[in-house]
Amino acid sequence: MNKVKKKYFKRFAVILLSSFLLGCVSSKKINYFQDTTNINIKEELENYEPTLQIGDILSINVSTIEKDAAIPFNLFEAQTLANQIPLPYIINADGEISFPVLGKIKVVAMTTKQLTNFLTKKLLLYLKDPIVNVRITNFKITILGEVKNPGNYPVLNERISIIEALGLAGDLTIYGDRENIMLIREQNGKRIFETIDLTNKELFNKPYFYLTQNDALFIPSNKAKVNASNVGPNTSVIISSISILVTLIAILVR
């Protein structure tokens, strides 16, 4: 009988110690986009485009059938045919750029498509069938916290979702809090903070599902990581205390 009791006490000690040190993390805290009630997910993909902001750096190229006619509408560091380096357009504090011939243009809050159409219409007065290409060259996002590869990531196609962004960073670690991700966004001169829950499918309907330039994502640590960090410095003391407690109980039940 005593052997049986000792056997059960040893098992109890192992379970108690493991639970205390590692903690229990429910699959509901880990799995993404779980089924939820009363949520209608939009099946149609919206044609999302980011809007231009103050401080954005633009690449604008103008071309036409008559190449020489387009030269005044393109800015270059060097005007030689062998080495033409285009100059970028920086959106100033007033939300404007200075474009050759056309002068100052208010571009903030436009999309690149809208700016392309605007310039094309204006240039029809000077060029035959102008082709305008506009691109944001400093589109980047920042991902910090409990991900495998935190850092800054450039975005070439000017469209990226939260899922794609986390994929670039190698996904969350097992210690990442999937229910309380913080999105930091600067918009219209204001800093916006949004909380994102990756375990909820409603994320697909949120306006911040797609990120804009200079967005930052911060993934905090979950309770398991916090508890582990608190236990760490005193692990040996705790293990010794539990061992003594189990020994005392074993002696008392003899």
C-alpha positions as MATLAB code, in Angstrom:
seq = 'MNKVKKKYFKRFAVILLSSFLLGCVSSKKINYFQDTTNINIKEELENYEPTLQIGDILSINVSTIEKDAAIPFNLFEAQTLANQIPLPYIINADGEISFPVLGKIKVVAMTTKQLTNFLTKKLLLYLKDPIVNVRITNFKITILGEVKNPGNYPVLNERISIIEALGLAGDLTIYGDRENIMLIREQNGKRIFETIDLTNKELFNKPYFYLTQNDALFIPSNKAKVNASNVGPNTSVIISSISILVTLIAILVR';
ca = [
       0.000    0.000    0.000;
       2.803    2.405    0.905;
       4.524    1.688   -2.402;
       1.346    2.591   -4.266;
       1.014    5.855   -2.318;
       4.636    6.796   -2.970;
       4.142    6.062   -6.661;
       1.162    8.398   -6.867;
       2.957   11.112   -4.893;
       5.881   11.022   -7.317;
       3.507   11.417  -10.240;
       1.763   14.257   -8.455;
       5.080   16.013   -7.868;
       6.112   15.734  -11.514;
       2.758   17.063  -12.746;
       2.799   19.898  -10.201;
       6.325   20.955  -11.105;
       5.716   20.779  -14.854;
       2.511   22.767  -14.614;
       4.121   25.412  -12.466;
       7.174   25.937  -14.643;
       5.655   25.619  -18.091;
       2.048   26.642  -17.542;
      -0.870   25.514  -19.645;
      -1.620   27.192  -22.950;
      -4.977   26.380  -24.486;
      -5.176   25.740  -28.209;
      -7.766   28.530  -28.283;
      -4.961   30.933  -27.447;
      -2.767   29.679  -30.320;
      -4.881   28.742  -33.346;
      -5.603   31.495  -35.867;
      -9.049   32.495  -37.234;
     -11.180   30.133  -35.181;
     -14.872   29.616  -35.861;
     -17.030   32.223  -34.178;
     -20.772   32.730  -34.165;
     -22.717   35.549  -35.826;
     -19.808   36.723  -38.007;
     -20.269   37.097  -41.755;
     -16.951   37.069  -43.577;
     -16.820   39.027  -46.832;
     -15.897   36.648  -49.636;
     -15.192   39.401  -52.197;
     -11.718   40.910  -52.071;
     -11.681   44.692  -51.993;
      -9.344   46.519  -54.376;
      -7.431   48.168  -51.539;
      -4.925   50.925  -52.293;
      -2.944   52.941  -49.729;
      -3.234   56.717  -49.832;
      -0.247   59.029  -50.097;
       1.023   60.592  -46.874;
       3.320   63.421  -45.870;
       6.931   62.240  -46.063;
       6.303   59.627  -48.741;
       8.960   59.367  -51.430;
       7.596   58.949  -54.950;
       9.094   57.773  -58.198;
       7.303   59.401  -61.144;
       8.247   58.593  -64.711;
       6.688   60.187  -67.796;
       7.106   58.746  -71.270;
       5.521   59.256  -74.701;
       5.982   58.308  -78.330;
       8.170   61.360  -78.852;
      10.911   60.703  -76.292;
      12.446   64.164  -76.433;
       9.098   65.784  -75.668;
       8.915   63.952  -72.302;
      12.375   65.093  -71.109;
      11.140   68.322  -69.409;
       8.710   66.264  -67.278;
      11.358   63.934  -65.813;
      13.922   64.997  -63.228;
      17.400   63.435  -63.289;
      20.607   63.917  -61.328;
      22.573   63.574  -64.550;
      21.316   64.625  -67.964;
      23.701   62.468  -69.999;
      22.209   59.568  -71.906;
      24.757   57.157  -70.427;
      23.915   57.902  -66.813;
      20.441   59.178  -66.010;
      19.530   58.827  -62.327;
      15.910   59.884  -61.635;
      15.261   62.232  -58.736;
      12.547   61.277  -56.247;
       9.586   63.451  -55.284;
       9.137   63.956  -51.533;
       5.691   64.942  -50.270;
       6.274   68.036  -48.103;
       4.554   69.136  -44.887;
       1.794   70.771  -46.937;
       1.060   67.493  -48.714;
       2.480   68.754  -52.020;
       5.122   67.888  -54.581;
       6.754   70.237  -57.101;
       6.322   68.772  -60.564;
       8.140   70.093  -63.650;
       6.099   72.570  -65.705;
       2.907   71.848  -63.715;
       4.279   73.352  -60.493;
       2.997   72.455  -56.997;
       0.434   69.660  -56.825;
      -1.557   68.609  -53.742;
      -1.136   64.824  -53.664;
      -1.695   63.823  -50.031;
      -4.703   61.477  -49.541;
      -4.553   60.442  -53.211;
      -3.793   56.874  -54.239;
      -1.006   56.254  -56.738;
      -3.674   55.389  -59.297;
      -5.489   58.681  -58.726;
      -2.247   60.644  -59.026;
      -1.385   58.765  -62.221;
      -4.764   59.659  -63.754;
      -4.444   63.286  -62.608;
      -0.985   63.739  -64.147;
      -1.964   61.963  -67.344;
      -4.906   64.333  -67.827;
      -2.766   67.412  -67.156;
       0.039   66.265  -69.466;
      -2.339   65.779  -72.389;
      -2.012   69.530  -72.881;
       1.715   69.095  -73.602;
       2.261   65.510  -74.774;
       0.674   63.050  -77.153;
      -0.557   59.891  -75.401;
       1.546   60.340  -72.229;
       2.283   57.314  -70.064;
       2.740   58.067  -66.370;
       4.083   55.618  -63.792;
       3.860   56.480  -60.072;
       5.299   54.332  -57.272;
       5.925   54.763  -53.534;
       9.601   53.920  -53.036;
       9.744   54.072  -49.222;
       6.801   51.765  -48.446;
       7.898   49.746  -45.424;
       6.453   48.165  -42.287;
       7.974   47.383  -38.890;
       7.309   44.185  -36.910;
       8.575   43.838  -33.347;
       8.060   41.560  -30.344;
       7.378   37.825  -30.271;
       8.109   36.934  -33.901;
      10.946   34.835  -35.267;
      12.504   37.648  -37.330;
      11.628   41.142  -36.061;
      12.687   44.145  -38.130;
      11.801   46.547  -40.946;
      10.420   45.107  -44.187;
      10.106   46.943  -47.527;
       6.917   46.367  -49.519;
       7.337   46.507  -53.283;
       3.759   46.072  -54.494;
       2.170   48.676  -52.173;
      -0.332   46.133  -50.835;
       0.217   43.845  -47.881;
      -2.132   42.243  -45.357;
      -1.441   41.553  -41.692;
      -1.139   37.840  -42.501;
       1.473   38.476  -45.201;
       3.375   40.841  -42.905;
       3.614   38.265  -40.123;
       4.710   35.731  -42.727;
       7.624   37.979  -43.655;
       8.673   38.000  -40.006;
       8.581   34.200  -39.810;
       5.263   34.020  -37.893;
       4.715   34.451  -34.164;
       6.691   32.389  -31.682;
       4.822   30.064  -29.320;
       5.091   32.848  -26.728;
       3.339   35.501  -28.859;
       0.004   36.838  -27.591;
      -2.246   36.286  -30.601;
      -5.213   38.111  -29.086;
      -3.589   41.466  -28.300;
      -1.349   42.471  -31.211;
      -0.898   46.241  -31.369;
      -1.035   48.113  -34.668;
       0.504   51.602  -34.614;
      -0.405   53.820  -37.554;
       0.211   57.485  -38.353;
      -2.618   59.000  -40.318;
      -3.551   62.620  -41.019;
      -1.034   63.856  -38.463;
      -2.374   61.591  -35.720;
      -1.071   58.366  -34.190;
      -3.651   55.570  -34.130;
      -3.503   52.436  -31.952;
      -5.569   49.348  -32.818;
      -5.725   45.967  -31.064;
      -5.748   42.934  -33.352;
      -7.023   39.461  -32.439;
      -5.615   36.780  -34.761;
      -7.843   34.095  -33.235;
     -10.994   35.832  -34.501;
     -12.135   35.545  -38.133;
     -13.692   38.997  -37.895;
     -10.198   40.321  -38.598;
     -10.887   39.799  -42.328;
     -13.639   42.440  -42.173;
     -11.583   45.062  -40.346;
     -10.400   48.206  -42.185;
      -6.846   47.622  -40.948;
      -6.576   44.091  -42.409;
      -4.393   45.699  -45.085;
      -1.434   47.700  -43.823;
      -0.312   51.114  -45.001;
       3.199   52.532  -45.355;
       5.128   52.959  -42.078;
       2.692   50.811  -40.069;
       4.205   49.077  -37.030;
       3.051   45.799  -35.482;
       4.020   44.877  -31.917;
       3.409   41.338  -30.649;
       3.467   41.166  -26.816;
       4.431   38.094  -24.800;
       1.677   35.792  -23.590;
       1.137   34.722  -19.982;
       3.250   31.576  -20.390;
       6.304   33.669  -21.335;
       5.676   36.180  -18.547;
       5.279   33.422  -15.957;
       8.415   31.669  -17.191;
      10.452   34.865  -16.911;
       9.215   35.434  -13.371;
      10.070   31.895  -12.320;
      13.465   31.788  -14.015;
      15.711   33.431  -11.374;
      14.209   31.326   -8.555;
      13.824   27.989  -10.317;
      16.342   26.106   -8.152;
      14.745   27.392   -4.925;
      11.263   26.384   -6.102;
      12.374   22.902   -7.148;
      14.068   22.376   -3.768;
      10.959   23.570   -1.908;
       8.676   21.218   -3.853;
      11.068   18.290   -3.263;
      11.095   18.944    0.484;
       7.298   19.222    0.530;
       6.844   15.930   -1.319;
       9.346   14.206    1.009;
       7.505   15.454    4.100;
       4.160   14.235    2.772;
       5.669   10.826    1.957;
       7.024   10.544    5.523;
       3.706   11.549    7.096;
       1.665    9.005    5.169;
       3.859    6.028    6.061;
];
